[in-house]
Coordinates of C-alpha atoms (C1' of nucleotides) in Angstrom, one line a residue:
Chain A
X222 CA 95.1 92.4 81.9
X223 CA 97.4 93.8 84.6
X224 CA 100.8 92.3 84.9
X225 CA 101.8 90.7 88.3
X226 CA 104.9 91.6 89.9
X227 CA 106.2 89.9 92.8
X228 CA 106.8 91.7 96.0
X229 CA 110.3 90.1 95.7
X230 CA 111.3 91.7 92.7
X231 CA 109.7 95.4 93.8
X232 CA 111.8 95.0 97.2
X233 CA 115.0 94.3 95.4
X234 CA 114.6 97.7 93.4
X235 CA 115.4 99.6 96.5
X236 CA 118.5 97.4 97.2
X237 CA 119.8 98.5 93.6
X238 CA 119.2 102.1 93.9
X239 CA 120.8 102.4 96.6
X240 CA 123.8 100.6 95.2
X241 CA 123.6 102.8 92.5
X242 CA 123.5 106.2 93.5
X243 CA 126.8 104.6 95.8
X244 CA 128.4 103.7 92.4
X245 CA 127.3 107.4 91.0
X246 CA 129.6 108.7 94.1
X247 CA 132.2 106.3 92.7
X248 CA 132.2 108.5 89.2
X249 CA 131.6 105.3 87.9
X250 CA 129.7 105.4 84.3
X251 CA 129.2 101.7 83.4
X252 CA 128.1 98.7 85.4
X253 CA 127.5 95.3 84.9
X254 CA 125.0 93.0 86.1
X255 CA 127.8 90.7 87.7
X256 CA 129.3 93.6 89.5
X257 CA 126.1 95.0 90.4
X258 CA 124.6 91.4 91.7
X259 CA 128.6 91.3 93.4
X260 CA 127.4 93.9 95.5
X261 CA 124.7 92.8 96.9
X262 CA 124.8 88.9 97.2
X263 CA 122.5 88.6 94.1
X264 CA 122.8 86.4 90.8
X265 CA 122.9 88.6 88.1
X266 CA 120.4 86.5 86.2
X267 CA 118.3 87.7 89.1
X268 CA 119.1 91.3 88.5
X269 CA 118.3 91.0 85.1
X270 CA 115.1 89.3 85.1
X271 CA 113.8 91.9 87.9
X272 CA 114.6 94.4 85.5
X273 CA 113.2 93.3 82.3
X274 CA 110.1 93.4 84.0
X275 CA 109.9 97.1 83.6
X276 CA 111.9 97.6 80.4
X277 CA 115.3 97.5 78.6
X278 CA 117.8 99.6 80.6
X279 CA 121.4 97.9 79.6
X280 CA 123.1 97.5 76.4
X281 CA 124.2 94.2 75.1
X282 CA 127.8 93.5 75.4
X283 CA 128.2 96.5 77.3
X284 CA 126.4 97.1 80.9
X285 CA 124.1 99.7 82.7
X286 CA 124.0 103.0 82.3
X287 CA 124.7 104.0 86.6
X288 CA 123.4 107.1 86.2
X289 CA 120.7 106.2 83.9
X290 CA 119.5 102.8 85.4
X291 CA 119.5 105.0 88.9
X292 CA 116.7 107.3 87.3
X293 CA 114.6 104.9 85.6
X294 CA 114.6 102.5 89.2
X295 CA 113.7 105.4 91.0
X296 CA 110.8 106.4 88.2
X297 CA 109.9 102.6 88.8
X298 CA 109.8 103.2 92.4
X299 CA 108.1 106.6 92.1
X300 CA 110.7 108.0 94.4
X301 CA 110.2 111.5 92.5
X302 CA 107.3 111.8 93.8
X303 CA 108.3 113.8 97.1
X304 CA 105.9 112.0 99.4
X305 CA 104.5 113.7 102.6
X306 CA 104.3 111.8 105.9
X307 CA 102.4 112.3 108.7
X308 CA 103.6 110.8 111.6
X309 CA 100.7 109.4 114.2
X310 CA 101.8 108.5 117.7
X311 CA 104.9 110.6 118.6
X312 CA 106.7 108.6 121.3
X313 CA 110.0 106.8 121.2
X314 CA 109.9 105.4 117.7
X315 CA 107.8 108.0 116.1
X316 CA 109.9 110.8 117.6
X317 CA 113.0 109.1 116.0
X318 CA 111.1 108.7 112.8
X319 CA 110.8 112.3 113.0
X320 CA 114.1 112.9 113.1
X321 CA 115.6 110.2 110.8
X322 CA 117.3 111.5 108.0
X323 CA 117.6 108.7 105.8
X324 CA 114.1 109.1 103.9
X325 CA 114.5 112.5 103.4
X326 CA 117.6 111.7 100.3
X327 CA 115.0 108.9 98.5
X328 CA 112.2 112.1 98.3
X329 CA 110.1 111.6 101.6
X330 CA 109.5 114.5 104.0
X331 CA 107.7 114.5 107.6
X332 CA 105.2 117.0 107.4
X333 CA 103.0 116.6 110.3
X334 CA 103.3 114.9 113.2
X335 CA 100.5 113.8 115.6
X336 CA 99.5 112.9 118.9
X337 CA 96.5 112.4 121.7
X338 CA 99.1 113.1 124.8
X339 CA 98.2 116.7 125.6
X340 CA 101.8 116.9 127.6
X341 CA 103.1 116.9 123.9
X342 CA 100.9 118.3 121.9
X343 CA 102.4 121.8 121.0
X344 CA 105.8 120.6 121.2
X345 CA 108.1 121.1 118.2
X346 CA 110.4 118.0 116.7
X347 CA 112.5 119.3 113.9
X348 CA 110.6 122.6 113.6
X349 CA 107.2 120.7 113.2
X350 CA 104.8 121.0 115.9
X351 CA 102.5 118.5 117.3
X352 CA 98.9 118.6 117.0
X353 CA 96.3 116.7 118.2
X354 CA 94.8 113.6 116.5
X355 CA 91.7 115.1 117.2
X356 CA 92.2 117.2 114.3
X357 CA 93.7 114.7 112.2
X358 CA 91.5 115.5 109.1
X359 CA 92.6 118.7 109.2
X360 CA 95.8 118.7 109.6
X361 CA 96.3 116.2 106.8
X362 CA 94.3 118.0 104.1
X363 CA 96.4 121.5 105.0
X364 CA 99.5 119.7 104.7
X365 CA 98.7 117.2 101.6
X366 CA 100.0 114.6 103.3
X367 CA 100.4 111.3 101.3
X368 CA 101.4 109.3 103.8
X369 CA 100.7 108.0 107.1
X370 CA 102.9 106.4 109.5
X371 CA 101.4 104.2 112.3
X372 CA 103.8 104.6 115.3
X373 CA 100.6 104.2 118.0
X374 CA 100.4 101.2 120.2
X375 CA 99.1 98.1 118.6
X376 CA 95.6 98.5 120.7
X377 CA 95.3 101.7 118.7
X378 CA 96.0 101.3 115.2
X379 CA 93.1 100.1 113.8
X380 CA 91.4 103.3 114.5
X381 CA 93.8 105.6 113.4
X382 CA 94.4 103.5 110.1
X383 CA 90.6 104.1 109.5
X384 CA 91.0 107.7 110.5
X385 CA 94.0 108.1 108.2
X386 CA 92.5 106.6 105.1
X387 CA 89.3 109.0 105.7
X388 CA 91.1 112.0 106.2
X389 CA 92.6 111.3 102.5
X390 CA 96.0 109.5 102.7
X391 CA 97.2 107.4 100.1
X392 CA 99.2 104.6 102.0
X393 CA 100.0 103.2 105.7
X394 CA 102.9 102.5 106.8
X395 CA 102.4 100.9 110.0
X396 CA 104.7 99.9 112.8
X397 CA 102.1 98.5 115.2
X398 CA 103.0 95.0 115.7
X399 CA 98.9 94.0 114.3
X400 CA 97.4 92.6 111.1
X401 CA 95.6 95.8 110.0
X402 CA 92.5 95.4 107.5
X403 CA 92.4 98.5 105.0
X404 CA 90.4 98.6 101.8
X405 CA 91.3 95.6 98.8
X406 CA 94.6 96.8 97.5
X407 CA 95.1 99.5 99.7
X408 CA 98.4 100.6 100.2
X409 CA 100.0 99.5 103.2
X410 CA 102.9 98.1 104.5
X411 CA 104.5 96.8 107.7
X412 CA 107.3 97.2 109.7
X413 CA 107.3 94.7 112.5
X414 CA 110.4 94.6 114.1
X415 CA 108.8 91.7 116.4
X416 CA 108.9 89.3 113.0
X417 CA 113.0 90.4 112.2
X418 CA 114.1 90.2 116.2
X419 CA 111.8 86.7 116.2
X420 CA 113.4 84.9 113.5
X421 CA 117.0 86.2 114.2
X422 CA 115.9 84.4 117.8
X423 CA 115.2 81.4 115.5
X424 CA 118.6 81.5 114.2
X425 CA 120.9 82.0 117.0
X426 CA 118.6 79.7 118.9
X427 CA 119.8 76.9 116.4
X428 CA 123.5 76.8 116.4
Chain B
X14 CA 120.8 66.0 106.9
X15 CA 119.8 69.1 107.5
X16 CA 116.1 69.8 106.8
X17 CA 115.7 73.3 105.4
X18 CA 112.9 75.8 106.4
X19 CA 111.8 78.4 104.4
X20 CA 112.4 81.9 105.9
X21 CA 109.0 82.4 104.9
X22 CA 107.6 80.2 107.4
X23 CA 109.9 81.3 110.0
X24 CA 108.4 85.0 109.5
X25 CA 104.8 84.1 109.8
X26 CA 105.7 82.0 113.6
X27 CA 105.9 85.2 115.5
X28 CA 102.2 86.2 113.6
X29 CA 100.7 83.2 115.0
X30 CA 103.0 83.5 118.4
X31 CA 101.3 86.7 119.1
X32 CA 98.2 86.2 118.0
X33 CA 98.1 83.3 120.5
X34 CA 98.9 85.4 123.1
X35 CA 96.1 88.0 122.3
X36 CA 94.1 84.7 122.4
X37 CA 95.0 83.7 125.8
X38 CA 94.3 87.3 126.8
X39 CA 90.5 86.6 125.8
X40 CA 90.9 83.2 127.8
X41 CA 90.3 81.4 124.4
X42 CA 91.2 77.6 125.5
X43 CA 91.2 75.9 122.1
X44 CA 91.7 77.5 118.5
X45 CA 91.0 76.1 114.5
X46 CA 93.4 76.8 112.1
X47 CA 90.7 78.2 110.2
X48 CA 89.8 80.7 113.5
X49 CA 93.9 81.4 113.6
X50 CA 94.2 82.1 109.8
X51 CA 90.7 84.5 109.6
X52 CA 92.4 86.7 112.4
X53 CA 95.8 87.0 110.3
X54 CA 94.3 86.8 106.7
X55 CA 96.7 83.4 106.4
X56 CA 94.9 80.3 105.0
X57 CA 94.4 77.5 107.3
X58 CA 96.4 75.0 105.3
X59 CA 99.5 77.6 105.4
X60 CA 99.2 77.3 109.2
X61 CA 98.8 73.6 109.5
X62 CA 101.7 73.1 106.9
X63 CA 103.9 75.3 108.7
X64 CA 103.3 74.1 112.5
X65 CA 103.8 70.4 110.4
X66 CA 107.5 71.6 109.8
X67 CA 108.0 71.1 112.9
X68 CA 105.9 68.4 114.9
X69 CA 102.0 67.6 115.7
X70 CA 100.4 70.3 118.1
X71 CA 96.8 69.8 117.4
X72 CA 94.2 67.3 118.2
X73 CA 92.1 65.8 114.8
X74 CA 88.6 67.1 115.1
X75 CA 90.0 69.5 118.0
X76 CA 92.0 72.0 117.2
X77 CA 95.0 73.7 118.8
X78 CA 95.0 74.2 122.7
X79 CA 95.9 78.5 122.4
X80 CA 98.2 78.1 125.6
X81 CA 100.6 74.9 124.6
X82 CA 100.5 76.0 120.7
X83 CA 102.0 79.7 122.2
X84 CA 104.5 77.8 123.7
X85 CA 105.4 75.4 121.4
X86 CA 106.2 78.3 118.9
X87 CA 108.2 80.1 121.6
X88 CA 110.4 77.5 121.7
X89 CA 110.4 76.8 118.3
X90 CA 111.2 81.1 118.1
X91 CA 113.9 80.3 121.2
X92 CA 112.0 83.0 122.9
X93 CA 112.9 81.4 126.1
X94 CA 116.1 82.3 126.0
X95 CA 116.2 85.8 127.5
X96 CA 118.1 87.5 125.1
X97 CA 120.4 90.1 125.4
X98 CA 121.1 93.0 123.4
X99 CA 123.3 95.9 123.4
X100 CA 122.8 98.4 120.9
X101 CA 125.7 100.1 118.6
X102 CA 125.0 104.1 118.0
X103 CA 122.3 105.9 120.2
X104 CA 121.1 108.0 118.1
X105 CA 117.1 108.7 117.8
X106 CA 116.7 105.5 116.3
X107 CA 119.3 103.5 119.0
X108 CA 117.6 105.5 121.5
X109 CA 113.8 104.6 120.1
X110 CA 114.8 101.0 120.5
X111 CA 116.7 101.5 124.0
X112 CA 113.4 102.9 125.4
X113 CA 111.5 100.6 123.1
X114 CA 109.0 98.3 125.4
X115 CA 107.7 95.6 122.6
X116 CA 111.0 94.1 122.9
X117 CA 110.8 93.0 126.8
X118 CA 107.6 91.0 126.7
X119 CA 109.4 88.9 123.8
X120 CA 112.3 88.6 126.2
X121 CA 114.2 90.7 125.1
X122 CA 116.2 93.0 127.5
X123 CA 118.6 95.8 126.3
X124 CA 121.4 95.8 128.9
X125 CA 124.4 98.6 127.0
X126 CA 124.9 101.2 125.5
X127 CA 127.7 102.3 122.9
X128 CA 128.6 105.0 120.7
X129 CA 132.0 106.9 119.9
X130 CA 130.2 110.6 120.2
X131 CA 131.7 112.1 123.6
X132 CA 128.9 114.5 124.2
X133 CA 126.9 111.3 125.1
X134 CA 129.0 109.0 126.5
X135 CA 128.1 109.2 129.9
X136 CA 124.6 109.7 129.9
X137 CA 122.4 107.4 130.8
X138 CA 119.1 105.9 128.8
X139 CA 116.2 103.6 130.7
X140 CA 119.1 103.9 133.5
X141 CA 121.8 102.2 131.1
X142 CA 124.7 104.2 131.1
X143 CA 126.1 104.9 127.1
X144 CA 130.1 103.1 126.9
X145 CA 132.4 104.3 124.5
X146 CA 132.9 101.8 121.8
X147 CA 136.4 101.6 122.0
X148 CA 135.5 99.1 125.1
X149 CA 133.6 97.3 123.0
X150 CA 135.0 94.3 123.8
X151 CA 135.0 94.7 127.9
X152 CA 131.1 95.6 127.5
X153 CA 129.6 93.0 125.3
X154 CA 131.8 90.5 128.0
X155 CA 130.8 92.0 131.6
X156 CA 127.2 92.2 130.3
X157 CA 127.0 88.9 128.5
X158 CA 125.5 90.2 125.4
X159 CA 124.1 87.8 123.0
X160 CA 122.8 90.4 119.8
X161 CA 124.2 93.0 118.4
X162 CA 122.1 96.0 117.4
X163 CA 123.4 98.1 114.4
X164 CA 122.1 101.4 114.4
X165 CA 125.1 103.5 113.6
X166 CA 125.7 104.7 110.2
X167 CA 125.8 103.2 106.8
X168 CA 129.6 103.9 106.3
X169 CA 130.4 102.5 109.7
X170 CA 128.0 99.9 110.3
X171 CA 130.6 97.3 108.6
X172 CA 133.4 97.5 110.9
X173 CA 131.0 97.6 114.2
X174 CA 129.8 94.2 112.6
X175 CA 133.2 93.1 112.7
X176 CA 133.8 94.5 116.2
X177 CA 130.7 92.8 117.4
X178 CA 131.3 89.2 116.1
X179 CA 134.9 89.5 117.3
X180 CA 133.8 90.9 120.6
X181 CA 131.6 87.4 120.5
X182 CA 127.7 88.1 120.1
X183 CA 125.9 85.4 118.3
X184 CA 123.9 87.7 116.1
X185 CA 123.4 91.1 114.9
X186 CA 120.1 93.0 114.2
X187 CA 121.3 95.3 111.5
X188 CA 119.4 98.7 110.9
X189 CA 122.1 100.3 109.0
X190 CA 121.2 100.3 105.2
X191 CA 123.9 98.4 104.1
X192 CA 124.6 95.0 102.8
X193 CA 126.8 93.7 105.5
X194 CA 129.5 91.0 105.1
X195 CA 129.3 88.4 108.5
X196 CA 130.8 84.6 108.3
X197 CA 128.7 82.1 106.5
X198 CA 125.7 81.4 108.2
X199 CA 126.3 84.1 111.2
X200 CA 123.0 84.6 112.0
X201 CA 121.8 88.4 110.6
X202 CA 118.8 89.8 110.4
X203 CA 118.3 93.7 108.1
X204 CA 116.1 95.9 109.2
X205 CA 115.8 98.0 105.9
X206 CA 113.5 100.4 106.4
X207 CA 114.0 102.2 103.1
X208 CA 113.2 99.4 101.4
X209 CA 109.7 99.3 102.8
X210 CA 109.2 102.8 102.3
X211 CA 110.1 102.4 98.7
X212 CA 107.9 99.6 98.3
X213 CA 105.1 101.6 99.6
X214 CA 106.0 104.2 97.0
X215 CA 105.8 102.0 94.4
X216 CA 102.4 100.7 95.2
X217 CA 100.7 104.1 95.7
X218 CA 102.7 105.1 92.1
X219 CA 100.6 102.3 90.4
X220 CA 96.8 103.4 91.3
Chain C
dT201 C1' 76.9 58.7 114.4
dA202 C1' 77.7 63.1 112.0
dG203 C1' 80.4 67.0 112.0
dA204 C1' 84.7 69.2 112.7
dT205 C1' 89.4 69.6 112.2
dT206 C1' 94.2 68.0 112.0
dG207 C1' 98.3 66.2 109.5
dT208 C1' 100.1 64.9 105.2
dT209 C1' 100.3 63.7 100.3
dA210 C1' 99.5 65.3 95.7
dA211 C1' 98.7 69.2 92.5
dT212 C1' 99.5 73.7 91.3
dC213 C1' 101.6 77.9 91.1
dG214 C1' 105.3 81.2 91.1
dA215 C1' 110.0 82.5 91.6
dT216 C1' 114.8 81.5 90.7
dT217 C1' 118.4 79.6 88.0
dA218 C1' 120.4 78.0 83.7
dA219 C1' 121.1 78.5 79.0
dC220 C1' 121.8 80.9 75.0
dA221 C1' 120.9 83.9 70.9
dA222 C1' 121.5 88.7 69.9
dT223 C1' 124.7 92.3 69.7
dC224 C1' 127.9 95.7 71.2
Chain D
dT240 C1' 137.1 89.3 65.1
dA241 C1' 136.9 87.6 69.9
dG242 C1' 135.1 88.6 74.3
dA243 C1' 131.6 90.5 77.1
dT244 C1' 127.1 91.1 78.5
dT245 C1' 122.2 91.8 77.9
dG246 C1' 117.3 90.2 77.4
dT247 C1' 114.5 86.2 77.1
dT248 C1' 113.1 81.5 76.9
dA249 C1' 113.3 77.0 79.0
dA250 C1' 114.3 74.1 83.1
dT251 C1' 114.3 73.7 87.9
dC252 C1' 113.3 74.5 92.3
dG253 C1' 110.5 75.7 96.2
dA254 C1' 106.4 77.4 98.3
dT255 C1' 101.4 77.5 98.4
dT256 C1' 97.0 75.4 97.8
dA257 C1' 93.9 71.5 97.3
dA258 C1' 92.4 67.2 98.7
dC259 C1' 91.5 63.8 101.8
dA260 C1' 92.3 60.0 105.2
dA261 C1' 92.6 59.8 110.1
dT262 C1' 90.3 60.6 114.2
dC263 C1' 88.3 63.2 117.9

DNA sequence: TAGATTGTTAATCGATTAACAATC
DNA sequence: TAGATTGTTAATCGATTAACAATC
């Protein structure tokens, strides 16, 4: 009987480790739920409840552990894991992808980096070349990737979500503004920056 | 009296919004809830309850005509507006999004450029030249800029908030992973991408 | 008319908030 | 001890799902 956890709670857990490891910079030892939740525009009930979903981390009259409650998020999150990405579709966004170096501190790596534009192919981004997605299966089994990442337009991601999750990844993470259909519980999730710009254009649109 | 929507059913608009446009693209003249929810994996109910929010589009017995629905929900979305966007650090991901097409057909347009590194100011990206953010002010004015685009860093990306608001846009598009302080209400939408990545993680953990 | 489909009310489900005993 | 703070149960709130009358 598999306990349900919302997708709420799991997408808070980043939020707090990322606070954390800030408060670990701070030398600070000891936190509270009310400073913690201060942070981040969060009730600390809230904080609380998402983590006694996973366990007992604080101590009563006393706080969190930083240090410790940093580890055992990031155990939660399986951020020690040192995931391997593959990037498919190496144009403007995947290109910066590439290059961004925020994933690499949370234990993600580019690995490979693919393409069907034969202008590119060959090319080097951050020392990794680009190869063809011809080859994809290939390339992802020789590089153990974990990961793909969907930067191709949106008329060609179905196909290279398919091609992906054959060649052996373990989860999409898909930019391509389209409702991909994967396997039941398949990992997968989306960044559609269309949806974000959309309902800030709902906001502004209001006042 | 106000009545609240939920931010969930503002998200799923721009789903429907574009799958209507897909829809007009096969010259579909009418669509079912039940046809628009198979296509998104979104029950039909969901669909009617959220168009409900916000009038009667459909015909009993009918169904939805594809072209008045898609804009119906582009007004709802403020689409119409032609937005305008400058974008605050060009770095790969500022520059991704400066040369970033999905935007346009939305309408949005990306009209300046700014960062404080000298070795770019100057150059020019999709024919926009890159300002120095110490005009700030004179830019987001002589280009009428509505939205701010945050894509500096995390240390900084609180004071070019500030700068922006002051400097007068009407919303900001944050990408900086950061929980940023703006007035009450100031319309703000985060583009976290680390939290997606680390929900991701977390599901491929589990299996 | 019979079948299809919306719009809306009622029922259910799930997430957040409040309250508080345990305990440092 | 008194004050602080967690972990957890109960209460509330809000969102989704079900049901169905209206009607094309």
């Amino acid at each position: 009987m598999k306990k349900l956890i919302s997708q709420a709670t799991i997408d808070r857990l980043p939020l707090y480790f990322r606070t954390l490891r800030l408060m670990e910079g701070e030398e600070l030892q000891i936190i509270s739920s009310d400073e913690l939740g201060r942070r981040l525009d969060i009730t600390p009930e809230q904080i609380r409840k998402d983590l006694a979903t996973f366990g007992q981390f604080g101590r009563k009259g006393i706080g969190y552990d930083v240090h410790d409650l940093r580890n055992n998020i990031g155990n939660i999150l399986g951020l020690h894991n040192k995931w391997r990405l593959a990037i498919v579709g190496v144009g403007h966004l995947g290109g910066a992808l590439a290059n961004y170096g925020n994933f690499a501190s949370l234990g993600f790596s580019v690995v490979a980096l693919l393409d069907i534009n034969k202008k590119i192919i060959g090319k080097r981004i951050n020392g990794i070349k680009i190869e063809n997605s011809a080859v994809m299966k290939e390339i992802i089994a020789e590089n153990s990737v974990d990961i793909g990442v969907i930067t191709v337009p949106a008329s060609e991601a179905q196909i290279v979500a398919e091609n992906l999750i054959k060649a052996g990844v373990k989860g999409l993470w898909n930019f391509a503004p389209i409702k991909l259909s994967v396997p039941t519980n398949f990992p997968l999730v989306n960044e559609d920056l269309s949806v974000g710009l959309s309902a800030l254009s709902y906001h502004m649109s209001k006042n």
